[in-house]
Each structure stands twice: as C-alpha cells, then as structure tokens.
Amino acid sequence: MSAVLIGLHLERLGLSAGGIGLILTIALLSAAVTGLAAANLSSRIGRRYTLALAGILMAVTGADLAVASSPVLIGIAAITGMLGTASIDLGAYASVEQASLAESAEPRPRNLAFARYSLTGGLATAAGAALAATATDLPRGRLLFGGYALVGAVTATLALLLSARAEGPVSSASLSAAQVRVLAPLSALFAVDAVGGGLVANAVIAYWLHVRFGASAAALGSTFTAIALLQSASYEVSGRLANRIGLIRTMVFTHVPSNVLRLRRPARRTSWSRRLYRAGSRIGAGRRTTDLRRRHPGGRPGSPLLPGGRPETGLRRNAVPRLPQPARRTRNRRVTSRVPSGRRPPSIRS
C-alpha cells in the first residue's frame, strides 16, 4: 500500500519531484540500515522483541504520514526505514524473519518454505495495493496511512506472542574464513542486482507512471494488485523449480528474461506496459461514457458532460434538443422578421 501511494501522497502535500525523489532515497537507505541494525539487535535482545520494535516503528511511520504536512515530519517518517518503498525483501522485518525461517525449516522443504513465505507477503502486498486504489484524495490517503499505523501496532503485538522456537541460538557474530568465502561472492551478486532493483523500486515506478501517463491512484492500485498477484504465483513456481534445478540456476533462468524485457522497454517508443495502460484508460473512459449516456441519453462525445470534446460544440449540439427542420425554418423566419433587413446576416436576407 505504502509503495503505491507514497509518491502521490507527497505530491498532494506540495512536494516537488526532486523532494519526492529525496524522500524515497532516504527511505531506501534507511531500510537497508535498519535491516543491518535489526540483525545485530536480534542477537542481543531476541527476535521477538526486535520484530516488536519494527512494528512500533511502522506504527510511528503511519501515524506520522497520517498527520504530517511539513517536509521535516515527512523526513522523520522516511528515516524510520519502515516506509515500505521497495518490496518485502528489504528492511528490519526481512533480515529477522528470513533468518528465523532458515533455522526453523528442515533442509529438504526449505525452498518451499521460503516460497510460501514470499507467497504470503505477495498476497498481502496485493491487498495493500487494492486498498491504495481507494485513496483518490488527500484525506483518504491520510486515512489509509492511519490504517498502516494500526497494522504496525498489530504486528508488534503478534511478534510478542510468538513462541520461543522463533528465537535462534546465541552465537558469536564473527564469521569464519569459510563462511566469508561463501558469503562474499553472494553479497556482491546481490549488491549488483540491488543497484538495478533500486531503479525499479515499486514507489519509484508508481510515481513515474503517475507523472509520465497521468495514472491515478485507482489505476496504480489495480495495476500493482495484478503485478503482486503474478509475483505471488511466481514465488510458488520458483520454490518448486529450485528443488529440481538448484538455487543458482533458478535465479539466473528467471532473471534473464526479466532483464531482457527491461532492456527492450526504453528502445521501443511504445512499450507493452504503455499499451496496456492505454487499453485500461480506454476501458475506463468507455465505462464513464456509458454511464453518462445512461444518465443523459442525448449526450454525445462532444458534449461538455463527456471528456474529449470541445465545450462550445457540445453546447451548440446538446444543450437543448434539436427541432425538426420545418420548425427551425418557421422559428428563423419569425426571428428575422423583427430585424431590419440592413442588419440581417447575408445568409438570411430576403
């Protein structure tokens, strides 16, 4: 919800495009920092308390955005790292939850466990995007961020109710040389991938669609709902695929088609996403036109009641019903008979 709505919400508060980009950058950096901090903190106070603190930060962020009007308060919401501008695999929740899941799941079904974990997050993201479609103005946006704060408070409470099995064994935070040799290339690979992923973060893409194509909150919400549902299905497939061909091959074989499509997007003047958006816009316009025609049977595409026509044309044609031609001639003769012949237009002089 937050990723879809944050750009439009900041614009409604009066921030410029540069200011919105700065807020989103701070939010992404803060999410990365809080992810590291949460991993270290969980080894000190436990995972349950760390997740509870993350929920409290989420509640503070939502409450801040629900009432904030100044850039300073908005910046505070971004610094918490809980603005949710990216996706489900970044921030304090991910670092703690994934570590707990890796330890609690058996080795054989672990791939499917992570797939179901991502599937659940994807479905929740779809639900949030669907709610974001209702934020058609600033008051409704504030109301949704108030709901975001409520979700954070509930999350903090649920974290405290987790069983002791969620806690991992306390061990040294230092890494052995063998662990470093495994983690270093993986971290480098993920870092390179994250650089590209930062350019297509959900909040950035949502705001770009709004600026480039004029997408409304309703259009963005429905679009990202469909995207989240497709992603959720891909998580389930990837878990089963990883059991057959391995983790590395699954990452490579699924990333290559996606990146090829991204490379083709700027090369084409009209991308598939643009075509789909235009098709959706036409469908929406058709629904509006149909509804207005039901209410105003005499309306035409040029009517001032309908988008896309010249107002003066609509006024001439549709402001009053047109009379039959004999009646119009009689009316014109009566009107022009009262006007002196020297002042009549050439077309109606006798």
Short mmCIF file of C-alpha atoms in Angstrom, two decimals:
data_model
loop_
_atom_site.label_atom_id
_atom_site.label_comp_id
_atom_site.label_asym_id
_atom_site.label_seq_id
_atom_site.Cartn_x
_atom_site.Cartn_y
_atom_site.Cartn_z
CA MET A 1 0.00 0.00 0.00
CA SER A 2 2.67 2.49 1.01
CA ALA A 3 4.80 1.91 -2.10
CA VAL A 4 1.87 2.62 -4.41
CA LEU A 5 0.56 5.61 -2.50
CA ILE A 6 3.61 7.42 -1.14
CA GLY A 7 4.55 9.33 -4.32
CA LEU A 8 1.01 10.62 -4.90
CA HIS A 9 0.61 11.43 -1.20
CA LEU A 10 3.80 13.52 -1.14
CA GLU A 11 2.75 15.32 -4.32
CA ARG A 12 -0.61 16.17 -2.77
CA LEU A 13 1.26 17.61 0.21
CA GLY A 14 3.02 20.02 -2.16
CA LEU A 15 6.45 18.41 -2.54
CA SER A 16 8.28 18.79 -5.84
CA ALA A 17 9.52 15.86 -7.91
CA GLY A 18 13.03 16.41 -6.54
CA GLY A 19 11.75 16.44 -2.97
CA ILE A 20 9.80 13.25 -3.55
CA GLY A 21 12.89 11.58 -5.00
CA LEU A 22 14.92 12.66 -1.98
CA ILE A 23 12.35 11.23 0.43
CA LEU A 24 12.27 7.92 -1.44
CA THR A 25 16.08 7.76 -1.47
CA ILE A 26 16.24 8.38 2.28
CA ALA A 27 13.59 5.72 2.83
CA LEU A 28 15.52 3.10 0.82
CA LEU A 29 18.81 3.90 2.58
CA SER A 30 17.11 3.78 5.96
CA ALA A 31 15.54 0.43 5.15
CA ALA A 32 18.97 -1.01 4.36
CA VAL A 33 20.46 0.40 7.56
CA THR A 34 17.59 -0.78 9.75
CA GLY A 35 17.92 -4.25 8.22
CA LEU A 36 21.53 -4.45 9.40
CA ALA A 37 20.65 -2.95 12.77
CA ALA A 38 17.80 -5.41 13.28
CA ALA A 39 20.07 -8.37 12.50
CA ASN A 40 22.57 -7.22 15.13
CA LEU A 41 19.90 -6.29 17.65
CA SER A 42 18.15 -9.64 17.37
CA SER A 43 21.29 -11.40 18.63
CA ARG A 44 21.20 -9.20 21.73
CA ILE A 45 17.56 -8.88 22.76
CA GLY A 46 15.96 -11.66 20.73
CA ARG A 47 14.00 -11.83 17.51
CA ARG A 48 10.58 -11.36 19.06
CA TYR A 49 11.49 -8.06 20.69
CA THR A 50 13.26 -6.91 17.53
CA LEU A 51 10.17 -7.61 15.43
CA ALA A 52 8.05 -5.83 18.03
CA LEU A 53 10.29 -2.75 17.76
CA ALA A 54 9.97 -2.88 13.98
CA GLY A 55 6.19 -2.93 14.36
CA ILE A 56 6.36 0.11 16.63
CA LEU A 57 8.47 1.95 14.05
CA MET A 58 5.91 1.01 11.41
CA ALA A 59 3.11 2.40 13.57
CA VAL A 60 5.06 5.63 14.13
CA THR A 61 5.66 5.96 10.38
CA GLY A 62 1.99 5.51 9.53
CA ALA A 63 0.83 7.91 12.23
CA ASP A 64 3.37 10.49 11.06
CA LEU A 65 2.21 10.34 7.44
CA ALA A 66 -1.43 10.44 8.53
CA VAL A 67 -0.99 13.89 10.09
CA ALA A 68 2.24 15.32 8.61
CA SER A 69 2.21 18.37 6.37
CA SER A 70 5.76 19.72 6.74
CA PRO A 71 8.82 18.24 4.98
CA VAL A 72 10.54 17.77 8.35
CA LEU A 73 7.87 15.40 9.64
CA ILE A 74 7.82 13.56 6.33
CA GLY A 75 11.59 13.16 6.55
CA ILE A 76 11.20 11.63 10.01
CA ALA A 77 8.84 9.04 8.54
CA ALA A 78 11.45 8.20 5.90
CA ILE A 79 14.29 7.86 8.43
CA THR A 80 12.49 5.11 10.33
CA GLY A 81 13.15 2.71 7.44
CA MET A 82 9.56 1.46 7.54
CA LEU A 83 8.12 3.49 4.68
CA GLY A 84 7.82 0.37 2.53
CA THR A 85 9.03 1.98 -0.69
CA ALA A 86 10.70 -1.14 -2.11
CA SER A 87 9.32 -4.62 -1.58
CA ILE A 88 9.06 -7.35 1.02
CA ASP A 89 12.76 -8.34 0.90
CA LEU A 90 14.20 -5.17 2.43
CA GLY A 91 14.16 -3.73 5.92
CA ALA A 92 14.06 -4.85 9.52
CA TYR A 93 11.38 -7.48 9.04
CA ALA A 94 13.15 -9.35 6.25
CA SER A 95 16.51 -9.74 7.98
CA VAL A 96 14.96 -11.23 11.12
CA GLU A 97 12.15 -13.26 9.55
CA GLN A 98 14.33 -14.92 6.92
CA ALA A 99 16.94 -15.89 9.50
CA SER A 100 14.26 -17.42 11.71
CA LEU A 101 12.70 -19.26 8.77
CA ALA A 102 16.04 -20.67 7.61
CA GLU A 103 16.69 -22.15 11.05
CA SER A 104 13.20 -23.44 11.77
CA ALA A 105 12.62 -25.17 8.39
CA GLU A 106 14.13 -28.55 7.60
CA PRO A 107 16.71 -28.61 4.76
CA ARG A 108 14.58 -30.58 2.31
CA PRO A 109 11.39 -28.43 2.37
CA ARG A 110 13.30 -25.17 2.94
CA ASN A 111 12.89 -23.92 -0.63
CA LEU A 112 9.15 -24.39 -0.47
CA ALA A 113 9.07 -22.77 2.97
CA PHE A 114 10.69 -19.62 1.58
CA ALA A 115 8.38 -19.77 -1.44
CA ARG A 116 5.32 -19.88 0.82
CA TYR A 117 6.80 -17.06 2.92
CA SER A 118 7.18 -14.89 -0.19
CA LEU A 119 3.77 -16.00 -1.45
CA THR A 120 2.13 -14.80 1.76
CA GLY A 121 3.95 -11.48 1.53
CA GLY A 122 2.97 -11.08 -2.11
CA LEU A 123 -0.71 -11.65 -1.37
CA ALA A 124 -0.55 -9.12 1.45
CA THR A 125 1.10 -6.67 -0.95
CA ALA A 126 -1.73 -7.22 -3.45
CA ALA A 127 -4.30 -6.49 -0.74
CA GLY A 128 -2.48 -3.30 0.21
CA ALA A 129 -2.30 -2.17 -3.41
CA ALA A 130 -6.03 -2.77 -3.78
CA LEU A 131 -6.66 -0.58 -0.74
CA ALA A 132 -4.38 2.11 -2.17
CA ALA A 133 -6.71 2.35 -5.17
CA THR A 134 -9.31 3.96 -2.90
CA ALA A 135 -7.01 6.86 -1.91
CA THR A 136 -8.36 9.26 -4.52
CA ASP A 137 -7.66 12.41 -2.48
CA LEU A 138 -5.52 13.62 0.42
CA PRO A 139 -7.99 12.89 3.27
CA ARG A 140 -8.46 9.31 2.10
CA GLY A 141 -4.70 8.93 1.78
CA ARG A 142 -4.26 10.09 5.36
CA LEU A 143 -6.92 7.60 6.45
CA LEU A 144 -5.07 4.74 4.76
CA PHE A 145 -1.80 5.70 6.42
CA GLY A 146 -3.68 5.66 9.70
CA GLY A 147 -4.60 2.08 8.85
CA TYR A 148 -0.93 1.45 8.09
CA ALA A 149 -0.12 2.58 11.63
CA LEU A 150 -2.76 0.21 13.01
CA VAL A 151 -1.22 -2.70 11.08
CA GLY A 152 2.15 -1.83 12.62
CA ALA A 153 0.69 -1.90 16.13
CA VAL A 154 -0.95 -5.27 15.48
CA THR A 155 2.32 -6.62 14.09
CA ALA A 156 4.20 -5.53 17.21
CA THR A 157 1.65 -7.32 19.39
CA LEU A 158 1.76 -10.52 17.34
CA ALA A 159 5.56 -10.57 17.47
CA LEU A 160 5.46 -10.70 21.26
CA LEU A 161 3.07 -13.66 21.09
CA LEU A 162 5.46 -15.83 19.07
CA SER A 163 6.76 -18.99 20.69
CA ALA A 164 10.31 -19.43 21.90
CA ARG A 165 11.06 -21.50 18.78
CA ALA A 166 11.34 -18.25 16.84
CA GLU A 167 14.48 -17.40 18.79
CA GLY A 168 17.76 -18.61 17.36
CA PRO A 169 20.73 -19.96 19.29
CA VAL A 170 23.00 -17.25 20.66
CA SER A 171 26.35 -17.49 18.90
CA SER A 172 29.29 -15.32 18.04
CA ALA A 173 28.66 -12.62 15.45
CA SER A 174 32.06 -13.19 13.84
CA LEU A 175 32.32 -15.17 10.60
CA SER A 176 34.83 -17.84 9.80
CA ALA A 177 37.02 -17.71 6.71
CA ALA A 178 34.97 -20.46 5.07
CA GLN A 179 31.75 -18.53 5.64
CA VAL A 180 33.29 -15.37 4.22
CA ARG A 181 34.35 -17.20 1.05
CA VAL A 182 30.75 -18.28 0.51
CA LEU A 183 29.04 -15.06 1.53
CA ALA A 184 31.34 -12.56 -0.22
CA PRO A 185 30.51 -13.52 -3.84
CA LEU A 186 26.83 -13.92 -2.99
CA SER A 187 26.76 -10.49 -1.36
CA ALA A 188 28.50 -8.98 -4.40
CA LEU A 189 25.96 -10.62 -6.71
CA PHE A 190 23.03 -9.38 -4.67
CA ALA A 191 24.55 -5.89 -4.48
CA VAL A 192 24.82 -5.63 -8.27
CA ASP A 193 21.27 -6.90 -8.63
CA ALA A 194 20.06 -4.44 -5.99
CA VAL A 195 21.55 -1.49 -7.90
CA GLY A 196 19.28 -2.27 -10.81
CA GLY A 197 16.41 -3.10 -8.49
CA GLY A 198 16.70 0.31 -6.86
CA LEU A 199 15.92 1.92 -10.20
CA VAL A 200 12.66 -0.01 -10.45
CA ALA A 201 11.53 0.15 -6.82
CA ASN A 202 7.77 -0.03 -6.53
CA ALA A 203 7.41 3.51 -5.19
CA VAL A 204 9.58 4.93 -7.99
CA ILE A 205 7.70 3.04 -10.70
CA ALA A 206 4.31 4.06 -9.27
CA TYR A 207 5.24 7.73 -9.18
CA TRP A 208 6.81 7.53 -12.66
CA LEU A 209 3.59 6.09 -14.08
CA HIS A 210 1.70 8.92 -12.43
CA VAL A 211 4.00 11.60 -13.88
CA ARG A 212 4.50 10.02 -17.31
CA PHE A 213 0.99 8.79 -18.06
CA GLY A 214 -1.15 10.62 -15.52
CA ALA A 215 -2.09 7.40 -13.73
CA SER A 216 -4.49 7.95 -10.86
CA ALA A 217 -4.46 6.16 -7.52
CA ALA A 218 -7.20 3.84 -8.77
CA ALA A 219 -5.22 2.90 -11.88
CA LEU A 220 -2.00 2.40 -9.91
CA GLY A 221 -3.72 0.34 -7.25
CA SER A 222 -5.33 -2.03 -9.74
CA THR A 223 -2.10 -2.32 -11.74
CA PHE A 224 0.08 -3.14 -8.75
CA THR A 225 -2.54 -5.53 -7.42
CA ALA A 226 -2.29 -7.53 -10.64
CA ILE A 227 1.52 -7.36 -10.55
CA ALA A 228 1.61 -8.58 -6.95
CA LEU A 229 -0.68 -11.50 -7.77
CA LEU A 230 1.57 -12.52 -10.67
CA GLN A 231 4.62 -12.24 -8.43
CA SER A 232 2.93 -14.38 -5.80
CA ALA A 233 2.34 -17.12 -8.35
CA SER A 234 5.97 -16.91 -9.47
CA TYR A 235 7.18 -17.45 -5.90
CA GLU A 236 5.41 -20.78 -5.68
CA VAL A 237 6.80 -21.83 -9.06
CA SER A 238 10.34 -20.74 -8.16
CA GLY A 239 10.32 -22.81 -4.98
CA ARG A 240 9.42 -25.95 -6.88
CA LEU A 241 11.85 -25.10 -9.68
CA ALA A 242 14.70 -24.65 -7.20
CA ASN A 243 14.12 -28.17 -5.89
CA ARG A 244 14.65 -29.51 -9.42
CA ILE A 245 17.47 -27.42 -10.93
CA GLY A 246 19.05 -25.68 -7.94
CA LEU A 247 19.02 -22.19 -6.46
CA ILE A 248 21.63 -20.51 -8.68
CA ARG A 249 20.12 -21.79 -11.93
CA THR A 250 16.68 -20.74 -10.79
CA MET A 251 17.90 -17.20 -10.13
CA VAL A 252 19.70 -16.98 -13.48
CA PHE A 253 16.97 -18.53 -15.62
CA THR A 254 14.28 -16.30 -14.11
CA HIS A 255 16.31 -13.07 -14.10
CA VAL A 256 17.47 -13.23 -17.72
CA PRO A 257 14.01 -12.96 -19.38
CA SER A 258 13.03 -10.20 -16.98
CA ASN A 259 16.17 -8.17 -17.67
CA VAL A 260 15.84 -8.65 -21.45
CA LEU A 261 12.33 -7.20 -21.30
CA ARG A 262 13.63 -4.28 -19.27
CA LEU A 263 16.34 -3.59 -21.85
CA ARG A 264 13.79 -3.59 -24.67
CA ARG A 265 11.49 -1.16 -22.85
CA PRO A 266 13.43 2.10 -23.49
CA ALA A 267 14.27 1.04 -27.06
CA ARG A 268 10.61 0.84 -28.05
CA ARG A 269 8.67 4.02 -28.42
CA THR A 270 5.51 2.23 -27.32
CA SER A 271 6.17 -0.46 -24.72
CA TRP A 272 3.78 -3.21 -23.73
CA SER A 273 3.23 -1.52 -20.39
CA ARG A 274 2.23 1.67 -22.17
CA ARG A 275 -0.13 -0.25 -24.45
CA LEU A 276 -1.73 -1.99 -21.51
CA TYR A 277 -2.10 1.30 -19.69
CA ARG A 278 -3.70 2.92 -22.72
CA ALA A 279 -6.05 -0.03 -23.10
CA GLY A 280 -7.02 0.28 -19.45
CA SER A 281 -7.55 4.01 -19.86
CA ARG A 282 -9.81 3.44 -22.86
CA ILE A 283 -11.82 0.84 -20.98
CA GLY A 284 -12.20 3.26 -18.08
CA ALA A 285 -13.22 6.07 -20.42
CA GLY A 286 -15.72 3.75 -22.08
CA ARG A 287 -17.27 2.92 -18.74
CA ARG A 288 -17.55 6.60 -17.84
CA THR A 289 -19.06 7.40 -21.24
CA THR A 290 -21.57 4.56 -20.96
CA ASP A 291 -22.62 5.68 -17.50
CA LEU A 292 -23.08 9.28 -18.61
CA ARG A 293 -25.02 8.25 -21.68
CA ARG A 294 -27.37 6.25 -19.50
CA ARG A 295 -27.97 9.31 -17.37
CA HIS A 296 -28.07 11.72 -20.33
CA PRO A 297 -29.44 9.85 -23.39
CA GLY A 298 -28.91 12.85 -25.67
CA GLY A 299 -25.22 13.16 -24.80
CA ARG A 300 -22.55 12.83 -27.48
CA PRO A 301 -18.75 12.58 -27.36
CA GLY A 302 -18.65 16.33 -27.99
CA SER A 303 -20.91 17.13 -25.07
CA PRO A 304 -19.50 19.20 -22.19
CA LEU A 305 -20.67 16.35 -19.97
CA LEU A 306 -18.24 13.93 -21.59
CA PRO A 307 -14.44 14.13 -21.79
CA GLY A 308 -12.64 14.76 -25.05
CA GLY A 309 -14.95 17.21 -26.83
CA ARG A 310 -14.95 20.98 -27.32
CA PRO A 311 -17.31 22.57 -24.78
CA GLU A 312 -18.74 25.05 -27.28
CA THR A 313 -19.53 22.25 -29.73
CA GLY A 314 -21.33 20.33 -27.04
CA LEU A 315 -23.30 23.40 -26.00
CA ARG A 316 -24.46 24.03 -29.55
CA ARG A 317 -25.45 20.45 -30.22
CA ASN A 318 -26.67 19.10 -26.94
CA ALA A 319 -27.66 21.94 -24.63
CA VAL A 320 -31.26 21.78 -25.95
CA PRO A 321 -32.98 19.18 -28.14
CA ARG A 322 -32.81 19.95 -31.87
CA LEU A 323 -36.12 20.88 -33.52
CA PRO A 324 -37.30 19.35 -36.77
CA GLN A 325 -36.20 21.25 -39.88
CA PRO A 326 -39.64 22.76 -40.75
CA ALA A 327 -39.99 24.04 -37.20
CA ARG A 328 -36.50 25.58 -37.33
CA ARG A 329 -37.34 27.40 -40.57
CA THR A 330 -40.53 28.81 -39.06
CA ARG A 331 -38.64 29.92 -35.96
CA ASN A 332 -35.93 31.60 -38.04
CA ARG A 333 -38.47 33.49 -40.15
CA ARG A 334 -40.19 34.80 -37.03
CA VAL A 335 -36.89 35.94 -35.51
CA THR A 336 -35.50 37.57 -38.66
CA SER A 337 -38.77 39.33 -39.47
CA ARG A 338 -38.20 41.54 -36.42
CA VAL A 339 -34.68 42.53 -37.51
CA PRO A 340 -34.24 45.33 -40.12
CA SER A 341 -33.09 43.96 -43.46
CA GLY A 342 -29.89 46.01 -43.40
CA ARG A 343 -28.73 44.34 -40.21
CA ARG A 344 -29.54 40.78 -41.18
CA PRO A 345 -26.67 38.37 -41.95
CA PRO A 346 -26.23 37.80 -45.70
CA SER A 347 -27.32 34.16 -45.37
CA ILE A 348 -30.86 35.08 -44.22
CA ARG A 349 -31.56 38.31 -46.09
CA SER A 350 -34.62 38.13 -48.30
#
